[in-house]
mmCIF file of C-alpha atoms and ligand atoms in Angstrom:
data_model
loop_
_atom_site.group_PDB
_atom_site.id
_atom_site.type_symbol
_atom_site.label_atom_id
_atom_site.label_comp_id
_atom_site.label_asym_id
_atom_site.label_seq_id
_atom_site.Cartn_x
_atom_site.Cartn_y
_atom_site.Cartn_z
ATOM 1 C CA MET A 15 0.051 0.071 0.032
ATOM 2 C CA SER A 16 1.672 3.096 -1.133
ATOM 3 C CA GLU A 17 -0.271 5.612 1.263
ATOM 4 C CA LYS A 18 -1.695 4.782 4.325
ATOM 5 C CA LEU A 19 -5.491 4.754 4.901
ATOM 6 C CA LYS A 20 -6.800 7.411 7.299
ATOM 7 C CA VAL A 21 -8.568 6.052 10.357
ATOM 8 C CA GLY A 22 -11.071 7.780 12.655
ATOM 9 C CA ILE A 23 -11.627 6.277 16.074
ATOM 10 C CA LEU A 24 -15.311 6.848 17.512
ATOM 11 C CA GLY A 25 -14.999 6.585 21.124
ATOM 12 C CA GLY A 26 -10.949 6.872 21.170
ATOM 13 C CA THR A 27 -10.773 8.522 24.593
ATOM 14 C CA GLY A 28 -12.354 5.030 26.093
ATOM 15 C CA MET A 29 -10.892 1.747 27.258
ATOM 16 C CA VAL A 30 -11.228 0.297 23.705
ATOM 17 C CA GLY A 31 -10.693 3.298 21.928
ATOM 18 C CA GLN A 32 -7.127 3.605 23.460
ATOM 19 C CA ARG A 33 -6.555 0.002 22.517
ATOM 20 C CA PHE A 34 -7.119 1.173 19.106
ATOM 21 C CA VAL A 35 -5.039 4.212 19.278
ATOM 22 C CA SER A 36 -2.170 1.890 20.574
ATOM 23 C CA LEU A 37 -2.652 -1.148 18.057
ATOM 24 C CA LEU A 38 -2.604 1.375 15.139
ATOM 25 C CA GLU A 39 0.751 3.070 16.368
ATOM 26 C CA ASN A 40 3.173 2.092 13.409
ATOM 27 C CA HIS A 41 0.476 0.290 11.820
ATOM 28 C CA PRO A 42 1.622 -0.608 8.239
ATOM 29 C CA TRP A 43 -1.665 -0.007 6.405
ATOM 30 C CA PHE A 44 -3.544 2.508 8.619
ATOM 31 C CA GLU A 45 -2.805 6.252 10.338
ATOM 32 C CA VAL A 46 -5.162 7.712 12.954
ATOM 33 C CA ALA A 47 -6.231 10.827 11.387
ATOM 34 C CA ALA A 48 -9.302 11.855 13.591
ATOM 35 C CA ILE A 49 -10.262 10.766 17.324
ATOM 36 C CA ALA A 50 -14.085 11.403 18.203
ATOM 37 C CA ALA A 51 -15.685 11.307 21.785
ATOM 38 C CA SER A 52 -18.457 12.816 23.733
ATOM 39 C CA PRO A 53 -19.041 16.573 23.755
ATOM 40 C CA ARG A 54 -17.122 16.384 27.497
ATOM 41 C CA SER A 55 -13.971 15.773 25.277
ATOM 42 C CA ALA A 56 -14.473 17.545 22.156
ATOM 43 C CA GLY A 57 -12.411 20.439 21.530
ATOM 44 C CA LYS A 58 -9.278 19.363 23.745
ATOM 45 C CA THR A 59 -6.337 17.520 22.932
ATOM 46 C CA TYR A 60 -6.291 13.861 23.110
ATOM 47 C CA GLU A 61 -3.931 14.162 25.904
ATOM 48 C CA GLU A 62 -5.995 16.301 27.873
ATOM 49 C CA ALA A 63 -9.284 14.362 27.101
ATOM 50 C CA VAL A 64 -8.096 11.238 28.260
ATOM 51 C CA GLY A 65 -6.007 12.731 31.282
ATOM 52 C CA GLY A 66 -5.706 10.355 34.016
ATOM 53 C CA ARG A 67 -7.650 7.819 32.232
ATOM 54 C CA TRP A 68 -5.020 6.300 30.063
ATOM 55 C CA LYS A 69 -5.355 2.551 30.675
ATOM 56 C CA MET A 70 -2.561 1.138 28.358
ATOM 57 C CA SER A 71 0.335 -0.507 29.768
ATOM 58 C CA THR A 72 2.333 1.118 26.877
ATOM 59 C CA PRO A 73 2.840 4.924 26.773
ATOM 60 C CA MET A 74 0.366 7.156 24.867
ATOM 61 C CA PRO A 75 1.887 7.305 21.232
ATOM 62 C CA GLU A 76 3.312 10.668 20.550
ATOM 63 C CA ALA A 77 1.577 11.014 17.157
ATOM 64 C CA VAL A 78 -2.008 11.376 18.835
ATOM 65 C CA LYS A 79 -1.202 13.311 21.906
ATOM 66 C CA HIS A 80 -1.996 16.776 20.153
ATOM 67 C CA ILE A 81 -4.883 15.578 18.162
ATOM 68 C CA ILE A 82 -7.805 17.562 18.918
ATOM 69 C CA VAL A 83 -10.909 15.445 19.480
ATOM 70 C CA LYS A 84 -13.879 15.876 17.735
ATOM 71 C CA ASN A 85 -17.419 15.223 18.774
ATOM 72 C CA VAL A 86 -18.751 11.899 17.555
ATOM 73 C CA ASN A 87 -22.113 13.512 16.663
ATOM 74 C CA GLU A 88 -20.389 15.917 14.194
ATOM 75 C CA VAL A 89 -20.431 13.185 11.507
ATOM 76 C CA GLU A 90 -19.588 14.997 8.500
ATOM 77 C CA GLU A 91 -16.672 17.036 10.269
ATOM 78 C CA VAL A 92 -15.340 13.425 11.213
ATOM 79 C CA ALA A 93 -16.186 12.046 7.761
ATOM 80 C CA SER A 94 -14.402 14.783 5.785
ATOM 81 C CA CYS A 95 -10.805 13.878 7.003
ATOM 82 C CA VAL A 96 -11.109 9.928 7.388
ATOM 83 C CA ASP A 97 -11.181 6.842 4.877
ATOM 84 C CA PHE A 98 -12.944 4.670 7.321
ATOM 85 C CA VAL A 99 -13.613 4.844 11.241
ATOM 86 C CA PHE A 100 -13.398 2.011 13.946
ATOM 87 C CA SER A 101 -16.279 2.517 16.443
ATOM 88 C CA ALA A 102 -15.798 1.974 20.194
ATOM 89 C CA VAL A 103 -18.514 4.565 21.584
ATOM 90 C CA ASP A 104 -20.750 3.820 24.795
ATOM 91 C CA MET A 105 -23.873 5.012 24.170
ATOM 92 C CA THR A 106 -27.268 3.555 24.330
ATOM 93 C CA LYS A 107 -27.809 0.494 21.731
ATOM 94 C CA ASP A 108 -30.036 2.695 19.545
ATOM 95 C CA GLU A 109 -27.737 5.560 19.510
ATOM 96 C CA ILE A 110 -24.940 3.598 18.540
ATOM 97 C CA LYS A 111 -26.977 1.855 15.897
ATOM 98 C CA ALA A 112 -27.975 5.412 14.749
ATOM 99 C CA ILE A 113 -24.804 7.109 14.817
ATOM 100 C CA GLU A 114 -22.808 3.896 13.104
ATOM 101 C CA GLU A 115 -25.763 4.094 10.222
ATOM 102 C CA ALA A 116 -25.089 7.911 9.756
ATOM 103 C CA TYR A 117 -21.174 7.371 9.214
ATOM 104 C CA ALA A 118 -22.027 4.642 6.785
ATOM 105 C CA LYS A 119 -24.571 7.064 5.105
ATOM 106 C CA ALA A 120 -21.765 9.599 4.973
ATOM 107 C CA GLU A 121 -19.721 7.259 2.919
ATOM 108 C CA ILE A 122 -17.503 6.152 5.727
ATOM 109 C CA PRO A 123 -17.028 2.383 6.379
ATOM 110 C CA VAL A 124 -17.642 1.650 10.075
ATOM 111 C CA VAL A 125 -15.823 -1.192 11.523
ATOM 112 C CA SER A 126 -17.437 -1.728 14.981
ATOM 113 C CA ASN A 127 -16.715 -3.118 18.280
ATOM 114 C CA ASN A 128 -20.143 -2.626 19.417
ATOM 115 C CA SER A 129 -22.810 -4.999 19.840
ATOM 116 C CA ALA A 130 -25.371 -2.706 18.475
ATOM 117 C CA HIS A 131 -25.319 -3.939 14.927
ATOM 118 C CA ARG A 132 -24.349 -7.558 15.331
ATOM 119 C CA TRP A 133 -27.806 -9.011 14.515
ATOM 120 C CA THR A 134 -28.855 -6.553 11.791
ATOM 121 C CA PRO A 135 -29.382 -8.920 8.848
ATOM 122 C CA ASP A 136 -27.165 -7.519 6.282
ATOM 123 C CA VAL A 137 -24.195 -6.363 8.674
ATOM 124 C CA PRO A 138 -21.592 -9.111 8.573
ATOM 125 C CA MET A 139 -20.235 -10.299 12.044
ATOM 126 C CA VAL A 140 -16.903 -11.644 11.057
ATOM 127 C CA ILE A 141 -13.914 -13.669 12.880
ATOM 128 C CA PRO A 142 -11.763 -13.283 9.730
ATOM 129 C CA GLU A 143 -10.108 -16.635 10.154
ATOM 130 C CA ILE A 144 -13.600 -18.483 10.391
ATOM 131 C CA ASN A 145 -16.266 -16.430 7.969
ATOM 132 C CA PRO A 146 -14.726 -14.058 5.896
ATOM 133 C CA GLU A 147 -17.258 -14.928 3.047
ATOM 134 C CA HIS A 148 -20.024 -13.090 5.233
ATOM 135 C CA LEU A 149 -18.398 -10.007 3.680
ATOM 136 C CA GLU A 150 -20.544 -10.880 0.721
ATOM 137 C CA VAL A 151 -23.658 -9.191 2.398
ATOM 138 C CA ILE A 152 -22.028 -5.762 1.980
ATOM 139 C CA PRO A 153 -23.355 -5.169 -1.483
ATOM 140 C CA PHE A 154 -26.941 -5.998 -0.376
ATOM 141 C CA GLN A 155 -26.283 -3.526 2.644
ATOM 142 C CA LYS A 156 -24.887 -0.751 0.618
ATOM 143 C CA LYS A 157 -28.017 -0.926 -1.505
ATOM 144 C CA ARG A 158 -30.214 -0.655 1.334
ATOM 145 C CA LEU A 159 -28.501 2.360 2.897
ATOM 146 C CA GLY A 160 -28.087 3.914 -0.776
ATOM 147 C CA THR A 161 -24.426 4.103 -0.378
ATOM 148 C CA LEU A 162 -21.393 3.602 -2.771
ATOM 149 C CA ARG A 163 -18.573 2.994 -0.277
ATOM 150 C CA GLY A 164 -20.478 3.300 3.308
ATOM 151 C CA PHE A 165 -21.019 0.173 5.262
ATOM 152 C CA ILE A 166 -20.746 -1.255 8.683
ATOM 153 C CA ALA A 167 -19.019 -4.605 9.737
ATOM 154 C CA VAL A 168 -18.529 -5.623 13.248
ATOM 155 C CA LYS A 169 -17.056 -8.331 15.235
ATOM 156 C CA PRO A 170 -18.565 -10.633 17.644
ATOM 157 C CA ASN A 171 -18.627 -10.438 21.391
ATOM 158 C CA CYS A 172 -15.297 -11.109 23.229
ATOM 159 C CA SER A 173 -16.189 -14.250 25.272
ATOM 160 C CA ILE A 174 -16.777 -16.310 22.104
ATOM 161 C CA GLN A 175 -13.273 -16.440 20.777
ATOM 162 C CA SER A 176 -12.001 -18.492 23.673
ATOM 163 C CA TYR A 177 -14.023 -21.552 22.219
ATOM 164 C CA THR A 178 -15.505 -20.937 18.792
ATOM 165 C CA PRO A 179 -12.308 -21.032 16.796
ATOM 166 C CA ALA A 180 -11.444 -24.463 18.488
ATOM 167 C CA LEU A 181 -14.842 -25.865 17.726
ATOM 168 C CA HIS A 182 -14.777 -24.274 14.264
ATOM 169 C CA ALA A 183 -11.651 -26.201 13.525
ATOM 170 C CA LEU A 184 -13.558 -29.450 14.183
ATOM 171 C CA LYS A 185 -16.346 -28.557 12.083
ATOM 172 C CA GLN A 186 -16.256 -31.645 10.068
ATOM 173 C CA PHE A 187 -17.122 -34.038 12.899
ATOM 174 C CA GLY A 188 -20.296 -32.147 13.334
ATOM 175 C CA PRO A 189 -20.271 -30.518 17.144
ATOM 176 C CA LYS A 190 -23.773 -31.350 18.245
ATOM 177 C CA VAL A 191 -23.840 -30.144 21.955
ATOM 178 C CA VAL A 192 -21.629 -27.426 23.458
ATOM 179 C CA VAL A 193 -21.528 -26.770 27.482
ATOM 180 C CA ALA A 194 -19.108 -23.669 28.053
ATOM 181 C CA THR A 195 -18.400 -21.878 31.408
ATOM 182 C CA THR A 196 -16.297 -18.596 30.601
ATOM 183 C CA TYR A 197 -13.991 -17.181 33.160
ATOM 184 C CA GLN A 198 -14.108 -13.346 32.070
ATOM 185 C CA ALA A 199 -11.565 -10.677 32.952
ATOM 186 C CA ILE A 200 -12.396 -7.473 34.469
ATOM 187 C CA SER A 201 -11.065 -5.283 31.162
ATOM 188 C CA GLY A 202 -14.124 -6.773 29.474
ATOM 189 C CA ALA A 203 -16.066 -4.551 31.815
ATOM 190 C CA GLY A 204 -13.714 -1.598 30.914
ATOM 191 C CA LYS A 205 -12.236 -1.849 34.418
ATOM 192 C CA THR A 206 -8.853 -2.419 35.935
ATOM 193 C CA PHE A 207 -8.530 -3.606 39.589
ATOM 194 C CA LYS A 208 -7.631 0.147 40.815
ATOM 195 C CA ASP A 209 -11.234 1.138 39.470
ATOM 196 C CA TRP A 210 -12.966 -1.905 40.397
ATOM 197 C CA PRO A 211 -11.542 -2.943 43.877
ATOM 198 C CA GLU A 212 -14.574 -5.347 44.522
ATOM 199 C CA MET A 213 -13.099 -7.830 42.299
ATOM 200 C CA VAL A 214 -9.930 -8.391 44.122
ATOM 201 C CA ASP A 215 -10.480 -11.769 46.036
ATOM 202 C CA ASN A 216 -13.845 -12.039 44.486
ATOM 203 C CA VAL A 217 -15.903 -14.095 41.598
ATOM 204 C CA ILE A 218 -19.217 -12.473 40.484
ATOM 205 C CA PRO A 219 -21.567 -15.159 38.849
ATOM 206 C CA PHE A 220 -23.288 -12.606 36.390
ATOM 207 C CA ILE A 221 -22.405 -10.563 33.432
ATOM 208 C CA GLY A 222 -25.354 -8.860 31.919
ATOM 209 C CA GLY A 223 -26.455 -10.084 28.303
ATOM 210 C CA GLU A 224 -23.109 -12.077 28.082
ATOM 211 C CA GLU A 225 -24.718 -15.669 28.133
ATOM 212 C CA GLU A 226 -27.217 -14.888 25.369
ATOM 213 C CA LYS A 227 -24.324 -13.472 23.340
ATOM 214 C CA SER A 228 -21.860 -16.461 24.087
ATOM 215 C CA GLU A 229 -24.672 -19.025 23.015
ATOM 216 C CA GLN A 230 -25.878 -16.955 20.072
ATOM 217 C CA GLU A 231 -23.234 -15.331 18.618
ATOM 218 C CA PRO A 232 -21.305 -18.353 17.129
ATOM 219 C CA LEU A 233 -24.481 -19.701 15.266
ATOM 220 C CA ARG A 234 -24.287 -16.278 13.508
ATOM 221 C CA ILE A 235 -20.544 -16.642 12.744
ATOM 222 C CA TRP A 236 -21.429 -20.006 11.504
ATOM 223 C CA GLY A 237 -24.466 -19.087 9.569
ATOM 224 C CA LYS A 238 -24.937 -18.808 5.578
ATOM 225 C CA VAL A 239 -25.333 -15.864 3.205
ATOM 226 C CA GLU A 240 -28.724 -16.208 1.532
ATOM 227 C CA ASP A 241 -30.834 -13.527 -0.299
ATOM 228 C CA GLY A 242 -28.386 -10.885 0.749
ATOM 229 C CA VAL A 243 -28.477 -11.591 4.525
ATOM 230 C CA ILE A 244 -26.853 -13.748 7.069
ATOM 231 C CA LYS A 245 -29.251 -16.806 7.930
ATOM 232 C CA LYS A 246 -27.869 -18.311 11.320
ATOM 233 C CA ALA A 247 -26.808 -22.201 11.550
ATOM 234 C CA ASP A 248 -29.485 -23.969 13.929
ATOM 235 C CA ALA A 249 -26.559 -26.137 15.261
ATOM 236 C CA PRO A 250 -24.892 -26.968 17.606
ATOM 237 C CA LEU A 251 -26.900 -26.439 20.532
ATOM 238 C CA ILE A 252 -25.011 -24.097 22.679
ATOM 239 C CA THR A 253 -25.374 -23.485 26.514
ATOM 240 C CA THR A 254 -23.312 -21.221 28.577
ATOM 241 C CA GLN A 255 -22.364 -19.749 32.001
ATOM 242 C CA CYS A 256 -20.247 -16.556 32.284
ATOM 243 C CA ILE A 257 -18.508 -15.740 35.221
ATOM 244 C CA ARG A 258 -16.601 -12.723 36.112
ATOM 245 C CA VAL A 259 -13.227 -13.597 37.776
ATOM 246 C CA PRO A 260 -10.200 -11.460 39.308
ATOM 247 C CA VAL A 261 -8.015 -11.493 36.410
ATOM 248 C CA SER A 262 -7.020 -8.155 34.402
ATOM 249 C CA ASP A 263 -7.264 -9.414 30.590
ATOM 250 C CA GLY A 264 -8.109 -12.759 29.237
ATOM 251 C CA HIS A 265 -11.044 -14.914 28.985
ATOM 252 C CA THR A 266 -10.750 -18.577 30.008
ATOM 253 C CA ALA A 267 -13.439 -21.065 28.711
ATOM 254 C CA ALA A 268 -14.047 -24.612 30.261
ATOM 255 C CA VAL A 269 -15.735 -26.423 27.456
ATOM 256 C CA PHE A 270 -17.719 -30.048 27.198
ATOM 257 C CA VAL A 271 -18.344 -30.935 23.610
ATOM 258 C CA SER A 272 -20.243 -34.012 21.736
ATOM 259 C CA PHE A 273 -19.767 -34.658 17.988
ATOM 260 C CA GLU A 274 -22.133 -36.248 15.227
ATOM 261 C CA LYS A 275 -19.122 -38.156 14.596
ATOM 262 C CA LYS A 276 -16.690 -38.572 17.476
ATOM 263 C CA PRO A 277 -12.969 -37.962 16.424
ATOM 264 C CA THR A 278 -10.096 -39.488 18.062
ATOM 265 C CA LYS A 279 -8.079 -37.241 20.255
ATOM 266 C CA GLU A 280 -5.068 -37.389 17.752
ATOM 267 C CA GLU A 281 -7.489 -36.126 14.820
ATOM 268 C CA ILE A 282 -8.809 -33.176 17.246
ATOM 269 C CA LEU A 283 -4.932 -32.129 17.749
ATOM 270 C CA LYS A 284 -4.150 -32.441 14.118
ATOM 271 C CA CYS A 285 -7.183 -30.175 13.216
ATOM 272 C CA TRP A 286 -6.291 -27.495 15.439
ATOM 273 C CA ALA A 287 -2.315 -27.555 14.589
ATOM 274 C CA GLU A 288 -3.183 -27.152 11.037
ATOM 275 C CA TYR A 289 -6.059 -24.727 10.921
ATOM 276 C CA LYS A 290 -5.564 -21.754 8.798
ATOM 277 C CA GLY A 291 -7.831 -19.054 7.613
ATOM 278 C CA GLU A 292 -7.754 -16.182 5.009
ATOM 279 C CA PRO A 293 -5.794 -14.001 7.174
ATOM 280 C CA GLN A 294 -2.591 -16.322 7.465
ATOM 281 C CA GLU A 295 -3.097 -16.976 3.565
ATOM 282 C CA LEU A 296 -3.280 -13.142 2.748
ATOM 283 C CA GLY A 297 -0.436 -12.599 5.377
ATOM 284 C CA LEU A 298 -2.523 -9.633 6.817
ATOM 285 C CA PRO A 299 -0.440 -7.666 9.245
ATOM 286 C CA SER A 300 -2.163 -8.479 12.418
ATOM 287 C CA ALA A 301 -2.834 -12.083 11.842
ATOM 288 C CA PRO A 302 -1.347 -14.678 14.085
ATOM 289 C CA LYS A 303 0.929 -16.979 12.107
ATOM 290 C CA GLN A 304 -0.462 -20.004 14.263
ATOM 291 C CA PHE A 305 -4.022 -19.087 15.132
ATOM 292 C CA ILE A 306 -4.608 -22.167 17.471
ATOM 293 C CA LYS A 307 -1.766 -23.143 20.073
ATOM 294 C CA TYR A 308 -2.373 -26.424 21.869
ATOM 295 C CA PHE A 309 -0.650 -26.889 25.246
ATOM 296 C CA GLU A 310 0.337 -30.248 26.333
ATOM 297 C CA GLU A 311 1.192 -29.048 29.896
ATOM 298 C CA ASP A 312 -1.792 -29.816 32.247
ATOM 299 C CA ASN A 313 -1.643 -26.692 34.042
ATOM 300 C CA ARG A 314 -1.881 -24.599 30.491
ATOM 301 C CA PRO A 315 -3.292 -22.246 28.944
ATOM 302 C CA GLN A 316 -2.849 -19.717 31.893
ATOM 303 C CA ALA A 317 -4.133 -16.390 31.577
ATOM 304 C CA LYS A 318 -1.162 -14.464 32.945
ATOM 305 C CA LEU A 319 1.339 -16.713 31.071
ATOM 306 C CA ASP A 320 -0.428 -17.077 27.911
ATOM 307 C CA ARG A 321 -2.842 -14.197 26.859
ATOM 308 C CA ASP A 322 -0.416 -12.586 24.679
ATOM 309 C CA TYR A 323 0.291 -15.432 22.626
ATOM 310 C CA GLU A 324 0.895 -14.157 19.001
ATOM 311 C CA LYS A 325 0.581 -10.563 20.319
ATOM 312 C CA GLY A 326 -2.887 -11.429 22.148
ATOM 313 C CA MET A 327 -4.360 -12.439 18.610
ATOM 314 C CA GLY A 328 -3.870 -16.407 18.913
ATOM 315 C CA VAL A 329 -6.215 -18.473 20.640
ATOM 316 C CA CYS A 330 -4.595 -20.934 23.429
ATOM 317 C CA LEU A 331 -5.897 -24.488 24.022
ATOM 318 C CA GLY A 332 -5.294 -27.305 26.595
ATOM 319 C CA ARG A 333 -6.366 -30.243 28.606
ATOM 320 C CA LEU A 334 -8.129 -31.960 25.847
ATOM 321 C CA ARG A 335 -9.445 -35.384 27.341
ATOM 322 C CA GLU A 336 -12.565 -37.596 26.818
ATOM 323 C CA ASP A 337 -15.140 -36.848 29.203
ATOM 324 C CA THR A 338 -17.607 -39.046 31.233
ATOM 325 C CA VAL A 339 -20.905 -37.442 30.068
ATOM 326 C CA TYR A 340 -19.816 -35.674 26.884
ATOM 327 C CA ASP A 341 -17.342 -36.569 23.903
ATOM 328 C CA TYR A 342 -14.461 -34.374 25.110
ATOM 329 C CA LYS A 343 -13.718 -31.731 27.229
ATOM 330 C CA PHE A 344 -10.923 -28.911 26.822
ATOM 331 C CA VAL A 345 -9.767 -25.382 27.929
ATOM 332 C CA GLY A 346 -9.507 -22.257 25.829
ATOM 333 C CA LEU A 347 -8.172 -18.794 26.389
ATOM 334 C CA SER A 348 -8.019 -15.692 24.257
ATOM 335 C CA HIS A 349 -7.173 -12.024 25.204
ATOM 336 C CA ASN A 350 -10.488 -10.137 25.374
ATOM 337 C CA THR A 351 -9.439 -6.757 24.308
ATOM 338 C CA LEU A 352 -6.982 -7.820 21.700
ATOM 339 C CA ARG A 353 -8.585 -10.646 19.844
ATOM 340 C CA GLY A 354 -11.532 -10.099 21.682
ATOM 341 C CA ALA A 355 -11.986 -6.351 21.016
ATOM 342 C CA ALA A 356 -9.745 -3.845 19.202
ATOM 343 C CA GLY A 357 -7.346 -6.203 17.692
ATOM 344 C CA GLY A 358 -10.279 -8.226 16.036
ATOM 345 C CA ALA A 359 -11.660 -5.353 14.672
ATOM 346 C CA VAL A 360 -8.054 -4.118 13.197
ATOM 347 C CA LEU A 361 -8.123 -7.940 11.616
ATOM 348 C CA VAL A 362 -11.538 -7.196 10.208
ATOM 349 C CA ALA A 363 -10.537 -3.887 8.789
ATOM 350 C CA GLU A 364 -7.288 -5.369 7.425
ATOM 351 C CA LEU A 365 -9.469 -8.192 5.672
ATOM 352 C CA LEU A 366 -11.857 -5.612 4.413
ATOM 353 C CA THR A 367 -9.059 -3.616 2.835
ATOM 354 C CA ALA A 368 -7.336 -6.540 1.401
ATOM 355 C CA LYS A 369 -10.449 -7.392 -0.430
ATOM 356 C CA GLY A 370 -11.155 -4.081 -1.708
ATOM 357 C CA TYR A 371 -14.203 -3.114 0.736
ATOM 358 C CA ILE A 372 -12.142 -0.014 2.245
ATOM 359 C CA LYS A 373 -10.056 2.290 -0.083
ATOM 360 C CA ALA A 374 -8.681 5.576 0.102
ATOM 361 C CA LYS A 375 -11.374 8.083 -0.889
HETATM 362 N N1 LIG B 6 -13.949 -2.827 27.555
HETATM 363 C C1 LIG B 6 -14.115 -4.034 26.742
HETATM 364 O O1 LIG B 6 -13.366 -4.797 26.906
HETATM 365 C C2 LIG B 6 -15.122 -4.171 25.918
HETATM 366 C C3 LIG B 6 -15.374 -5.288 25.195
HETATM 367 C C4 LIG B 6 -16.394 -5.548 24.311
HETATM 368 C C5 LIG B 6 -17.119 -4.295 23.960
HETATM 369 N N2 LIG B 6 -17.152 -3.262 24.622
HETATM 370 C C6 LIG B 6 -17.969 -2.277 24.082
HETATM 371 O O2 LIG B 6 -17.201 -1.357 23.644
HETATM 372 C C7 LIG B 6 -17.775 -0.041 23.998
HETATM 373 C C8 LIG B 6 -16.713 1.017 24.475
HETATM 374 O O3 LIG B 6 -16.329 0.589 25.830
HETATM 375 P P1 LIG B 6 -15.172 1.081 26.599
HETATM 376 O O4 LIG B 6 -14.874 -0.048 27.846
HETATM 377 O O5 LIG B 6 -14.357 1.578 25.659
HETATM 378 O O6 LIG B 6 -15.938 2.338 27.308
HETATM 379 P P2 LIG B 6 -15.366 3.538 27.876
HETATM 380 O O7 LIG B 6 -14.029 3.392 28.565
HETATM 381 O O8 LIG B 6 -16.626 3.936 29.036
HETATM 382 O O9 LIG B 6 -15.353 4.610 26.661
HETATM 383 C C9 LIG B 6 -16.642 5.220 25.945
HETATM 384 C C10 LIG B 6 -16.225 6.162 24.966
HETATM 385 O O10 LIG B 6 -17.534 6.369 24.214
HETATM 386 C C11 LIG B 6 -17.566 7.642 24.458
HETATM 387 N N3 LIG B 6 -18.759 8.431 24.859
HETATM 388 C C12 LIG B 6 -19.604 7.926 25.902
HETATM 389 N N4 LIG B 6 -20.532 8.637 25.933
HETATM 390 C C13 LIG B 6 -20.725 9.334 24.684
HETATM 391 C C14 LIG B 6 -21.908 10.100 23.983
HETATM 392 N N5 LIG B 6 -22.916 10.167 24.335
HETATM 393 N N6 LIG B 6 -21.525 10.560 22.764
HETATM 394 C C15 LIG B 6 -20.260 10.365 22.388
HETATM 395 N N7 LIG B 6 -19.422 9.624 22.728
HETATM 396 C C16 LIG B 6 -19.718 8.995 23.875
HETATM 397 C C17 LIG B 6 -16.604 8.454 25.749
HETATM 398 O O11 LIG B 6 -15.993 9.797 25.387
HETATM 399 P P3 LIG B 6 -15.530 10.631 26.533
HETATM 400 O O12 LIG B 6 -14.181 9.777 27.045
HETATM 401 O O13 LIG B 6 -15.582 11.931 26.028
HETATM 402 O O14 LIG B 6 -16.809 10.286 27.675
HETATM 403 C C18 LIG B 6 -15.375 7.263 25.361
HETATM 404 O O15 LIG B 6 -14.833 7.791 24.155
HETATM 405 C C19 LIG B 6 -19.052 -0.121 24.806
HETATM 406 O O16 LIG B 6 -20.042 -0.259 23.980
HETATM 407 C C20 LIG B 6 -18.639 -1.790 25.616
HETATM 408 O O17 LIG B 6 -19.834 -2.118 25.596
HETATM 409 C C21 LIG B 6 -16.010 -3.039 25.414
#
């Protein structure tokens, strides 16, 4: 790519927005050209607007410190200086739906971290290694919106990446029943231990809306494009429990699964080791070289040791064994704010760029 694409970050002052800012520092294809947030931050420099809220472990990139933050609601103003935007605003679902659609209608592709459009029938929800073909609904969406280059694409919820890739790699054996318990990090709620001290030495058995997302979103990922919309798959049957645990980053999942055709343990390990998707084939900049890593050690994967595998973009698995009730059980781990949030969205944008859906204006 001769010139970098100009990117805007909606909600750039928040936790996910900061992650976008960090990931885009020195990105080979994209550069941050605009940051937008609430009217509270608009008009301030990025450094002033974020103030003491910088939550990344690396320093704020110099290149963004003096960018003047814009108001998310001033769509034309933001749209005029970018080729596409990432969306990480925290507003009501209806407001997010409306604002993302307003950007798309202003001919700006929107790659969203938010859940608002995950079930809009012609909006692709993509894990690039699993369902890149869902991008085929974009022309139908553009037709509905009346746009030439503007559209919305989303990534799924952070919880599902710790088990959906593992099950997808085994699709040929027909997973039919899946029971997953997720142990979710506090950064998934936008928190650190400093601002959520109640989570130290604690476990909370409820995360609003998370079980529904964890059970339903994999079915949309495995759905088919039919008549210009995504029709969700009707199998496997998935049931989940989602639990908040005192871990800073990294969602773990304990998974039980039964198959139509039970594979051997060796077949499962081979499928996981060999699984590749389009990001690996296209050599996308944020793609993990090895998407799925299996640990032989009984005490792995561990959130603290393994969440940063492949810069937080790989999925770590372990403890595969036969089960007494289901066919097999195993444990999965993925980084919730990298693969599960901003990193996953950056990979979606890279795929959209490689396939010509996002171009310079
Ligand atoms: N944290 C995670 O790991 C995670 C994972 C998956 C999905 N999400 C979702 O991603 C979104 C962002 O999460 P977050 O944790 O980054 O939230 P956050 O830290 O609270 O940041 C929210 C961002 O939205 C902006 N904003 C808030 N109210 C606004 C308004 N009325 N108009 C325009 N902008 C407004 C904020 O701007 P100001 O700074 O000016 O207030 C800030 O930039 C949420 O929808 C969340 O559910 C988060």
